[in-house]
Amino acid sequence: MSDALDVRQALPEAHRWLLETYPRLRWHDAELGEVARFWLQMHGGFRQKQAAMAGQVAAWHAGGDLVSLHRGLIPTLQAYLQHLDGHHRVETGHYFPVMRRVEPRITAGIDLLDADHDAIHGQLEALFKAGLGFHQALASGAPDAADHAAHLADALERASRQTDRHLEDEEDIVIPLITRHADAFAH
Ligand SMILES: [Fe+2]
Ligand SMILES: [Fe+2]
């Protein structure tokens, strides 16, 4: 089975060993260090934004109008794109190299997470274009604004599904690793 982000169902077994020493059940707030807690908070923020945008789309499907969809969705979409892109830059540029150094046995797992970032980057670009298309169609009174909204909703669903997979799999590696090597991640 491929490990590609758009088809995998979970973090592959080969990269799950860190979890065995520090399973999710033990990720209680009090036990986690500051960096791990902040990481989970960031991920929680992306999940919340995705859920909020899905809620806007659902309200539109339930009979809402395009103007309300635009007003509710576009500001959240902009913040989501900006924050997720920034988050990935910090991970790939700063944290992942530290992780490769302190825990060389997880290198292939970090490679997988980096590949996820590339895949998600493509999804975010598609999402940006779809958002702009909807915005411009609505602003210009184009007759096909609803088609643009539907296209945006599809792009959102696809990007959210892949991002959800990535967030969870990344946590399975990163949270135990940070906890195990707390000194390397202290501020
Ligand atoms: Fe990531
Ligand atoms: Fe992340």
mmCIF file with all atom_site columns, C-alpha atoms and ligand atoms in Angstrom:
data_model
loop_
_atom_site.group_PDB
_atom_site.id
_atom_site.type_symbol
_atom_site.label_atom_id
_atom_site.label_alt_id
_atom_site.label_comp_id
_atom_site.label_asym_id
_atom_site.label_entity_id
_atom_site.label_seq_id
_atom_site.pdbx_PDB_ins_code
_atom_site.Cartn_x
_atom_site.Cartn_y
_atom_site.Cartn_z
_atom_site.occupancy
_atom_site.B_iso_or_equiv
_atom_site.pdbx_formal_charge
_atom_site.auth_seq_id
_atom_site.auth_comp_id
_atom_site.auth_asym_id
_atom_site.auth_atom_id
_atom_site.pdbx_PDB_model_num
ATOM   1   C  CA . MET A 1 1   ? 0.000   0.000  0.000   1.00 0.00 ? 1   MET A CA 1
ATOM   2   C  CA . SER A 1 2   ? 1.231   3.460  -0.831  1.00 0.00 ? 2   SER A CA 1
ATOM   3   C  CA . ASP A 1 3   ? 2.223   5.813  1.963   1.00 0.00 ? 3   ASP A CA 1
ATOM   4   C  CA . ALA A 1 4   ? 1.097   8.816  -0.092  1.00 0.00 ? 4   ALA A CA 1
ATOM   5   C  CA . LEU A 1 5   ? -1.012  11.269 1.867   1.00 0.00 ? 5   LEU A CA 1
ATOM   6   C  CA . ASP A 1 6   ? -4.083  10.999 -0.355  1.00 0.00 ? 6   ASP A CA 1
ATOM   7   C  CA . VAL A 1 7   ? -4.426  7.222  0.094   1.00 0.00 ? 7   VAL A CA 1
ATOM   8   C  CA . ARG A 1 8   ? -2.997  6.159  3.438   1.00 0.00 ? 8   ARG A CA 1
ATOM   9   C  CA . GLN A 1 9   ? -5.285  5.422  6.366   1.00 0.00 ? 9   GLN A CA 1
ATOM   10  C  CA . ALA A 1 10  ? -2.837  5.832  9.239   1.00 0.00 ? 10  ALA A CA 1
ATOM   11  C  CA . LEU A 1 11  ? 0.815   6.373  10.010  1.00 0.00 ? 11  LEU A CA 1
ATOM   12  C  CA . PRO A 1 12  ? 2.627   3.261  8.671   1.00 0.00 ? 12  PRO A CA 1
ATOM   13  C  CA . GLU A 1 13  ? 3.712   0.766  11.313  1.00 0.00 ? 13  GLU A CA 1
ATOM   14  C  CA . ALA A 1 14  ? 7.425   1.392  10.649  1.00 0.00 ? 14  ALA A CA 1
ATOM   15  C  CA . HIS A 1 15  ? 7.127   4.931  12.038  1.00 0.00 ? 15  HIS A CA 1
ATOM   16  C  CA . ARG A 1 16  ? 4.904   4.220  15.030  1.00 0.00 ? 16  ARG A CA 1
ATOM   17  C  CA . TRP A 1 17  ? 7.472   2.981  17.531  1.00 0.00 ? 17  TRP A CA 1
ATOM   18  C  CA . LEU A 1 18  ? 7.858   6.296  19.355  1.00 0.00 ? 18  LEU A CA 1
ATOM   19  C  CA . LEU A 1 19  ? 4.172   6.042  20.245  1.00 0.00 ? 19  LEU A CA 1
ATOM   20  C  CA . GLU A 1 20  ? 4.800   2.795  22.096  1.00 0.00 ? 20  GLU A CA 1
ATOM   21  C  CA . THR A 1 21  ? 6.841   4.554  24.745  1.00 0.00 ? 21  THR A CA 1
ATOM   22  C  CA . TYR A 1 22  ? 4.505   7.537  24.896  1.00 0.00 ? 22  TYR A CA 1
ATOM   23  C  CA . PRO A 1 23  ? 0.979   6.595  23.743  1.00 0.00 ? 23  PRO A CA 1
ATOM   24  C  CA . ARG A 1 24  ? -1.798  9.097  23.112  1.00 0.00 ? 24  ARG A CA 1
ATOM   25  C  CA . LEU A 1 25  ? -3.536  8.058  26.308  1.00 0.00 ? 25  LEU A CA 1
ATOM   26  C  CA . ARG A 1 26  ? -0.727  9.723  28.209  1.00 0.00 ? 26  ARG A CA 1
ATOM   27  C  CA . TRP A 1 27  ? -0.853  13.014 26.336  1.00 0.00 ? 27  TRP A CA 1
ATOM   28  C  CA . HIS A 1 28  ? -2.477  14.774 29.243  1.00 0.00 ? 28  HIS A CA 1
ATOM   29  C  CA . ASP A 1 29  ? -1.798  18.455 29.458  1.00 0.00 ? 29  ASP A CA 1
ATOM   30  C  CA . ALA A 1 30  ? 0.144   18.301 32.705  1.00 0.00 ? 30  ALA A CA 1
ATOM   31  C  CA . GLU A 1 31  ? 2.635   15.751 31.407  1.00 0.00 ? 31  GLU A CA 1
ATOM   32  C  CA . LEU A 1 32  ? 3.421   17.489 28.138  1.00 0.00 ? 32  LEU A CA 1
ATOM   33  C  CA . GLY A 1 33  ? 6.099   20.109 27.812  1.00 0.00 ? 33  GLY A CA 1
ATOM   34  C  CA . GLU A 1 34  ? 5.370   23.569 26.528  1.00 0.00 ? 34  GLU A CA 1
ATOM   35  C  CA . VAL A 1 35  ? 6.475   22.885 22.944  1.00 0.00 ? 35  VAL A CA 1
ATOM   36  C  CA . ALA A 1 36  ? 4.350   19.738 22.611  1.00 0.00 ? 36  ALA A CA 1
ATOM   37  C  CA . ARG A 1 37  ? 1.328   21.505 24.085  1.00 0.00 ? 37  ARG A CA 1
ATOM   38  C  CA . PHE A 1 38  ? 1.759   24.425 21.706  1.00 0.00 ? 38  PHE A CA 1
ATOM   39  C  CA . TRP A 1 39  ? 2.057   22.001 18.785  1.00 0.00 ? 39  TRP A CA 1
ATOM   40  C  CA . LEU A 1 40  ? -1.252  20.334 19.666  1.00 0.00 ? 40  LEU A CA 1
ATOM   41  C  CA . GLN A 1 41  ? -2.888  23.740 20.105  1.00 0.00 ? 41  GLN A CA 1
ATOM   42  C  CA . MET A 1 42  ? -1.772  24.811 16.625  1.00 0.00 ? 42  MET A CA 1
ATOM   43  C  CA . HIS A 1 43  ? -3.150  21.590 15.141  1.00 0.00 ? 43  HIS A CA 1
ATOM   44  C  CA . GLY A 1 44  ? -6.372  22.091 17.075  1.00 0.00 ? 44  GLY A CA 1
ATOM   45  C  CA . GLY A 1 45  ? -6.662  25.548 15.505  1.00 0.00 ? 45  GLY A CA 1
ATOM   46  C  CA . PHE A 1 46  ? -6.410  24.091 11.976  1.00 0.00 ? 46  PHE A CA 1
ATOM   47  C  CA . ARG A 1 47  ? -9.032  21.460 12.767  1.00 0.00 ? 47  ARG A CA 1
ATOM   48  C  CA . GLN A 1 48  ? -11.323 24.153 14.170  1.00 0.00 ? 48  GLN A CA 1
ATOM   49  C  CA . LYS A 1 49  ? -10.969 26.310 11.064  1.00 0.00 ? 49  LYS A CA 1
ATOM   50  C  CA . GLN A 1 50  ? -11.667 23.322 8.826   1.00 0.00 ? 50  GLN A CA 1
ATOM   51  C  CA . ALA A 1 51  ? -14.775 22.477 10.847  1.00 0.00 ? 51  ALA A CA 1
ATOM   52  C  CA . ALA A 1 52  ? -15.942 26.098 10.729  1.00 0.00 ? 52  ALA A CA 1
ATOM   53  C  CA . MET A 1 53  ? -15.537 26.226 6.950   1.00 0.00 ? 53  MET A CA 1
ATOM   54  C  CA . ALA A 1 54  ? -17.316 22.874 6.521   1.00 0.00 ? 54  ALA A CA 1
ATOM   55  C  CA . GLY A 1 55  ? -20.121 24.338 8.637   1.00 0.00 ? 55  GLY A CA 1
ATOM   56  C  CA . GLN A 1 56  ? -20.383 27.339 6.308   1.00 0.00 ? 56  GLN A CA 1
ATOM   57  C  CA . VAL A 1 57  ? -20.589 25.036 3.288   1.00 0.00 ? 57  VAL A CA 1
ATOM   58  C  CA . ALA A 1 58  ? -23.237 22.891 5.008   1.00 0.00 ? 58  ALA A CA 1
ATOM   59  C  CA . ALA A 1 59  ? -25.297 26.012 5.772   1.00 0.00 ? 59  ALA A CA 1
ATOM   60  C  CA . TRP A 1 60  ? -25.111 26.971 2.095   1.00 0.00 ? 60  TRP A CA 1
ATOM   61  C  CA . HIS A 1 61  ? -26.175 23.469 1.011   1.00 0.00 ? 61  HIS A CA 1
ATOM   62  C  CA . ALA A 1 62  ? -29.090 23.724 3.451   1.00 0.00 ? 62  ALA A CA 1
ATOM   63  C  CA . GLY A 1 63  ? -30.455 26.707 1.557   1.00 0.00 ? 63  GLY A CA 1
ATOM   64  C  CA . GLY A 1 64  ? -28.140 29.569 2.495   1.00 0.00 ? 64  GLY A CA 1
ATOM   65  C  CA . ASP A 1 65  ? -27.177 32.239 -0.017  1.00 0.00 ? 65  ASP A CA 1
ATOM   66  C  CA . LEU A 1 66  ? -23.845 32.837 -1.710  1.00 0.00 ? 66  LEU A CA 1
ATOM   67  C  CA . VAL A 1 67  ? -23.252 36.223 -0.078  1.00 0.00 ? 67  VAL A CA 1
ATOM   68  C  CA . SER A 1 68  ? -23.490 34.685 3.387   1.00 0.00 ? 68  SER A CA 1
ATOM   69  C  CA . LEU A 1 69  ? -21.242 31.833 2.305   1.00 0.00 ? 69  LEU A CA 1
ATOM   70  C  CA . HIS A 1 70  ? -18.676 34.319 1.043   1.00 0.00 ? 70  HIS A CA 1
ATOM   71  C  CA . ARG A 1 71  ? -18.823 36.442 4.176   1.00 0.00 ? 71  ARG A CA 1
ATOM   72  C  CA . GLY A 1 72  ? -18.490 33.451 6.480   1.00 0.00 ? 72  GLY A CA 1
ATOM   73  C  CA . LEU A 1 73  ? -15.960 31.446 4.524   1.00 0.00 ? 73  LEU A CA 1
ATOM   74  C  CA . ILE A 1 74  ? -13.392 33.724 2.880   1.00 0.00 ? 74  ILE A CA 1
ATOM   75  C  CA . PRO A 1 75  ? -11.846 35.359 5.991   1.00 0.00 ? 75  PRO A CA 1
ATOM   76  C  CA . THR A 1 76  ? -11.460 31.934 7.656   1.00 0.00 ? 76  THR A CA 1
ATOM   77  C  CA . LEU A 1 77  ? -10.018 30.500 4.457   1.00 0.00 ? 77  LEU A CA 1
ATOM   78  C  CA . GLN A 1 78  ? -7.435  33.279 4.233   1.00 0.00 ? 78  GLN A CA 1
ATOM   79  C  CA . ALA A 1 79  ? -6.342  32.776 7.842   1.00 0.00 ? 79  ALA A CA 1
ATOM   80  C  CA . TYR A 1 80  ? -6.240  28.986 7.382   1.00 0.00 ? 80  TYR A CA 1
ATOM   81  C  CA . LEU A 1 81  ? -4.057  29.191 4.258   1.00 0.00 ? 81  LEU A CA 1
ATOM   82  C  CA . GLN A 1 82  ? -1.681  31.671 5.821   1.00 0.00 ? 82  GLN A CA 1
ATOM   83  C  CA . HIS A 1 83  ? -1.317  29.914 9.179   1.00 0.00 ? 83  HIS A CA 1
ATOM   84  C  CA . LEU A 1 84  ? -0.968  26.399 7.782   1.00 0.00 ? 84  LEU A CA 1
ATOM   85  C  CA . ASP A 1 85  ? 1.638   27.492 5.261   1.00 0.00 ? 85  ASP A CA 1
ATOM   86  C  CA . GLY A 1 86  ? 3.590   29.298 7.998   1.00 0.00 ? 86  GLY A CA 1
ATOM   87  C  CA . HIS A 1 87  ? 3.315   26.311 10.329  1.00 0.00 ? 87  HIS A CA 1
ATOM   88  C  CA . HIS A 1 88  ? 4.712   23.944 7.694   1.00 0.00 ? 88  HIS A CA 1
ATOM   89  C  CA . ARG A 1 89  ? 7.611   26.296 6.949   1.00 0.00 ? 89  ARG A CA 1
ATOM   90  C  CA . VAL A 1 90  ? 8.639   26.311 10.615  1.00 0.00 ? 90  VAL A CA 1
ATOM   91  C  CA . GLU A 1 91  ? 8.316   22.536 10.879  1.00 0.00 ? 91  GLU A CA 1
ATOM   92  C  CA . THR A 1 92  ? 10.218  21.740 7.684   1.00 0.00 ? 92  THR A CA 1
ATOM   93  C  CA . GLY A 1 93  ? 12.762  24.523 8.135   1.00 0.00 ? 93  GLY A CA 1
ATOM   94  C  CA . HIS A 1 94  ? 13.437  24.330 11.861  1.00 0.00 ? 94  HIS A CA 1
ATOM   95  C  CA . TYR A 1 95  ? 11.891  21.489 13.859  1.00 0.00 ? 95  TYR A CA 1
ATOM   96  C  CA . PHE A 1 96  ? 12.275  18.586 11.434  1.00 0.00 ? 96  PHE A CA 1
ATOM   97  C  CA . PRO A 1 97  ? 16.072  19.058 11.055  1.00 0.00 ? 97  PRO A CA 1
ATOM   98  C  CA . VAL A 1 98  ? 16.408  19.048 14.865  1.00 0.00 ? 98  VAL A CA 1
ATOM   99  C  CA . MET A 1 99  ? 14.321  15.861 15.028  1.00 0.00 ? 99  MET A CA 1
ATOM   100 C  CA . ARG A 1 100 ? 16.449  14.132 12.393  1.00 0.00 ? 100 ARG A CA 1
ATOM   101 C  CA . ARG A 1 101 ? 19.519  14.976 14.476  1.00 0.00 ? 101 ARG A CA 1
ATOM   102 C  CA . VAL A 1 102 ? 18.319  13.911 17.930  1.00 0.00 ? 102 VAL A CA 1
ATOM   103 C  CA . GLU A 1 103 ? 16.430  10.806 16.737  1.00 0.00 ? 103 GLU A CA 1
ATOM   104 C  CA . PRO A 1 104 ? 18.109  9.513  13.543  1.00 0.00 ? 104 PRO A CA 1
ATOM   105 C  CA . ARG A 1 105 ? 16.040  6.301  13.595  1.00 0.00 ? 105 ARG A CA 1
ATOM   106 C  CA . ILE A 1 106 ? 12.912  8.312  12.733  1.00 0.00 ? 106 ILE A CA 1
ATOM   107 C  CA . THR A 1 107 ? 14.463  9.874  9.602   1.00 0.00 ? 107 THR A CA 1
ATOM   108 C  CA . ALA A 1 108 ? 12.199  7.954  7.210   1.00 0.00 ? 108 ALA A CA 1
ATOM   109 C  CA . GLY A 1 109 ? 9.167   9.082  9.212   1.00 0.00 ? 109 GLY A CA 1
ATOM   110 C  CA . ILE A 1 110 ? 10.261  12.710 8.996   1.00 0.00 ? 110 ILE A CA 1
ATOM   111 C  CA . ASP A 1 111 ? 10.787  12.231 5.239   1.00 0.00 ? 111 ASP A CA 1
ATOM   112 C  CA . LEU A 1 112 ? 7.164   11.109 5.042   1.00 0.00 ? 112 LEU A CA 1
ATOM   113 C  CA . LEU A 1 113 ? 5.981   14.221 6.919   1.00 0.00 ? 113 LEU A CA 1
ATOM   114 C  CA . ASP A 1 114 ? 8.044   16.456 4.632   1.00 0.00 ? 114 ASP A CA 1
ATOM   115 C  CA . ALA A 1 115 ? 6.483   14.757 1.596   1.00 0.00 ? 115 ALA A CA 1
ATOM   116 C  CA . ASP A 1 116 ? 3.069   15.427 3.184   1.00 0.00 ? 116 ASP A CA 1
ATOM   117 C  CA . HIS A 1 117 ? 3.935   19.118 3.373   1.00 0.00 ? 117 HIS A CA 1
ATOM   118 C  CA . ASP A 1 118 ? 4.685   19.155 -0.360  1.00 0.00 ? 118 ASP A CA 1
ATOM   119 C  CA . ALA A 1 119 ? 1.374   17.423 -1.087  1.00 0.00 ? 119 ALA A CA 1
ATOM   120 C  CA . ILE A 1 120 ? -0.565  19.798 1.159   1.00 0.00 ? 120 ILE A CA 1
ATOM   121 C  CA . HIS A 1 121 ? 1.181   22.788 -0.393  1.00 0.00 ? 121 HIS A CA 1
ATOM   122 C  CA . GLY A 1 122 ? -0.342  21.766 -3.719  1.00 0.00 ? 122 GLY A CA 1
ATOM   123 C  CA . GLN A 1 123 ? -3.757  21.462 -2.058  1.00 0.00 ? 123 GLN A CA 1
ATOM   124 C  CA . LEU A 1 124 ? -3.426  24.917 -0.496  1.00 0.00 ? 124 LEU A CA 1
ATOM   125 C  CA . GLU A 1 125 ? -2.558  26.459 -3.852  1.00 0.00 ? 125 GLU A CA 1
ATOM   126 C  CA . ALA A 1 126 ? -5.612  24.824 -5.408  1.00 0.00 ? 126 ALA A CA 1
ATOM   127 C  CA . LEU A 1 127 ? -7.691  26.086 -2.490  1.00 0.00 ? 127 LEU A CA 1
ATOM   128 C  CA . PHE A 1 128 ? -6.352  29.624 -2.884  1.00 0.00 ? 128 PHE A CA 1
ATOM   129 C  CA . LYS A 1 129 ? -7.232  29.616 -6.584  1.00 0.00 ? 129 LYS A CA 1
ATOM   130 C  CA . ALA A 1 130 ? -10.691 28.206 -5.907  1.00 0.00 ? 130 ALA A CA 1
ATOM   131 C  CA . GLY A 1 131 ? -11.295 30.831 -3.203  1.00 0.00 ? 131 GLY A CA 1
ATOM   132 C  CA . LEU A 1 132 ? -10.184 33.632 -5.501  1.00 0.00 ? 132 LEU A CA 1
ATOM   133 C  CA . GLY A 1 133 ? -12.367 32.266 -8.309  1.00 0.00 ? 133 GLY A CA 1
ATOM   134 C  CA . PHE A 1 134 ? -15.426 32.272 -6.064  1.00 0.00 ? 134 PHE A CA 1
ATOM   135 C  CA . HIS A 1 135 ? -14.638 35.751 -4.737  1.00 0.00 ? 135 HIS A CA 1
ATOM   136 C  CA . GLN A 1 136 ? -14.184 37.229 -8.212  1.00 0.00 ? 136 GLN A CA 1
ATOM   137 C  CA . ALA A 1 137 ? -17.274 35.517 -9.632  1.00 0.00 ? 137 ALA A CA 1
ATOM   138 C  CA . LEU A 1 138 ? -19.428 36.830 -6.804  1.00 0.00 ? 138 LEU A CA 1
ATOM   139 C  CA . ALA A 1 139 ? -17.921 40.333 -6.891  1.00 0.00 ? 139 ALA A CA 1
ATOM   140 C  CA . SER A 1 140 ? -18.490 40.657 -10.630 1.00 0.00 ? 140 SER A CA 1
ATOM   141 C  CA . GLY A 1 141 ? -22.008 39.221 -10.505 1.00 0.00 ? 141 GLY A CA 1
ATOM   142 C  CA . ALA A 1 142 ? -21.035 36.333 -12.768 1.00 0.00 ? 142 ALA A CA 1
ATOM   143 C  CA . PRO A 1 143 ? -23.902 33.874 -13.390 1.00 0.00 ? 143 PRO A CA 1
ATOM   144 C  CA . ASP A 1 144 ? -21.732 30.891 -12.503 1.00 0.00 ? 144 ASP A CA 1
ATOM   145 C  CA . ALA A 1 145 ? -20.778 32.015 -8.965  1.00 0.00 ? 145 ALA A CA 1
ATOM   146 C  CA . ALA A 1 146 ? -22.558 28.957 -7.527  1.00 0.00 ? 146 ALA A CA 1
ATOM   147 C  CA . ASP A 1 147 ? -20.368 26.682 -9.661  1.00 0.00 ? 147 ASP A CA 1
ATOM   148 C  CA . HIS A 1 148 ? -17.299 28.416 -8.259  1.00 0.00 ? 148 HIS A CA 1
ATOM   149 C  CA . ALA A 1 149 ? -18.651 27.943 -4.739  1.00 0.00 ? 149 ALA A CA 1
ATOM   150 C  CA . ALA A 1 150 ? -19.180 24.230 -5.414  1.00 0.00 ? 150 ALA A CA 1
ATOM   151 C  CA . HIS A 1 151 ? -15.644 23.941 -6.765  1.00 0.00 ? 151 HIS A CA 1
ATOM   152 C  CA . LEU A 1 152 ? -14.303 25.669 -3.653  1.00 0.00 ? 152 LEU A CA 1
ATOM   153 C  CA . ALA A 1 153 ? -16.326 23.327 -1.422  1.00 0.00 ? 153 ALA A CA 1
ATOM   154 C  CA . ASP A 1 154 ? -14.802 20.304 -3.207  1.00 0.00 ? 154 ASP A CA 1
ATOM   155 C  CA . ALA A 1 155 ? -11.273 21.696 -2.880  1.00 0.00 ? 155 ALA A CA 1
ATOM   156 C  CA . LEU A 1 156 ? -11.900 22.389 0.788   1.00 0.00 ? 156 LEU A CA 1
ATOM   157 C  CA . GLU A 1 157 ? -13.137 18.882 1.440   1.00 0.00 ? 157 GLU A CA 1
ATOM   158 C  CA . ARG A 1 158 ? -10.110 17.342 -0.273  1.00 0.00 ? 158 ARG A CA 1
ATOM   159 C  CA . ALA A 1 159 ? -7.566  19.596 1.439   1.00 0.00 ? 159 ALA A CA 1
ATOM   160 C  CA . SER A 1 160 ? -9.181  19.097 4.850   1.00 0.00 ? 160 SER A CA 1
ATOM   161 C  CA . ARG A 1 161 ? -9.188  15.311 4.515   1.00 0.00 ? 161 ARG A CA 1
ATOM   162 C  CA . GLN A 1 162 ? -5.490  15.224 3.642   1.00 0.00 ? 162 GLN A CA 1
ATOM   163 C  CA . THR A 1 163 ? -4.567  17.785 6.279   1.00 0.00 ? 163 THR A CA 1
ATOM   164 C  CA . ASP A 1 164 ? -6.448  15.809 8.950   1.00 0.00 ? 164 ASP A CA 1
ATOM   165 C  CA . ARG A 1 165 ? -4.475  12.692 8.013   1.00 0.00 ? 165 ARG A CA 1
ATOM   166 C  CA . HIS A 1 166 ? -1.194  14.634 8.163   1.00 0.00 ? 166 HIS A CA 1
ATOM   167 C  CA . LEU A 1 167 ? -1.915  16.328 11.490  1.00 0.00 ? 167 LEU A CA 1
ATOM   168 C  CA . GLU A 1 168 ? -2.727  13.056 13.195  1.00 0.00 ? 168 GLU A CA 1
ATOM   169 C  CA . ASP A 1 169 ? 0.231   11.138 11.741  1.00 0.00 ? 169 ASP A CA 1
ATOM   170 C  CA . GLU A 1 170 ? 2.614   13.986 12.514  1.00 0.00 ? 170 GLU A CA 1
ATOM   171 C  CA . GLU A 1 171 ? 1.421   14.090 16.128  1.00 0.00 ? 171 GLU A CA 1
ATOM   172 C  CA . ASP A 1 172 ? 2.091   10.348 16.431  1.00 0.00 ? 172 ASP A CA 1
ATOM   173 C  CA . ILE A 1 173 ? 5.760   11.016 15.667  1.00 0.00 ? 173 ILE A CA 1
ATOM   174 C  CA . VAL A 1 174 ? 6.353   14.502 16.982  1.00 0.00 ? 174 VAL A CA 1
ATOM   175 C  CA . ILE A 1 175 ? 4.638   14.520 20.389  1.00 0.00 ? 175 ILE A CA 1
ATOM   176 C  CA . PRO A 1 176 ? 6.458   11.444 21.749  1.00 0.00 ? 176 PRO A CA 1
ATOM   177 C  CA . LEU A 1 177 ? 9.720   12.607 20.152  1.00 0.00 ? 177 LEU A CA 1
ATOM   178 C  CA . ILE A 1 178 ? 9.566   16.057 21.739  1.00 0.00 ? 178 ILE A CA 1
ATOM   179 C  CA . THR A 1 179 ? 8.691   14.492 25.074  1.00 0.00 ? 179 THR A CA 1
ATOM   180 C  CA . ARG A 1 180 ? 11.528  11.981 24.844  1.00 0.00 ? 180 ARG A CA 1
ATOM   181 C  CA . HIS A 1 181 ? 14.087  14.668 23.920  1.00 0.00 ? 181 HIS A CA 1
ATOM   182 C  CA . ALA A 1 182 ? 12.709  17.523 25.972  1.00 0.00 ? 182 ALA A CA 1
ATOM   183 C  CA . ASP A 1 183 ? 16.146  19.140 26.377  1.00 0.00 ? 183 ASP A CA 1
ATOM   184 C  CA . ALA A 1 184 ? 16.592  19.600 22.622  1.00 0.00 ? 184 ALA A CA 1
ATOM   185 C  CA . PHE A 1 185 ? 13.267  21.445 22.415  1.00 0.00 ? 185 PHE A CA 1
ATOM   186 C  CA . ALA A 1 186 ? 13.457  23.621 25.503  1.00 0.00 ? 186 ALA A CA 1
ATOM   187 C  CA . HIS A 1 187 ? 13.354  27.330 24.754  1.00 0.00 ? 187 HIS A CA 1
HETATM 188 FE FE . FE  B 2 .   ? 3.230   19.298 9.374   1.00 0.00 ? 1   FE  B FE 1
HETATM 189 FE FE . FE  B 2 .   ? 2.083   20.371 12.246  1.00 0.00 ? 2   FE  B FE 1
#
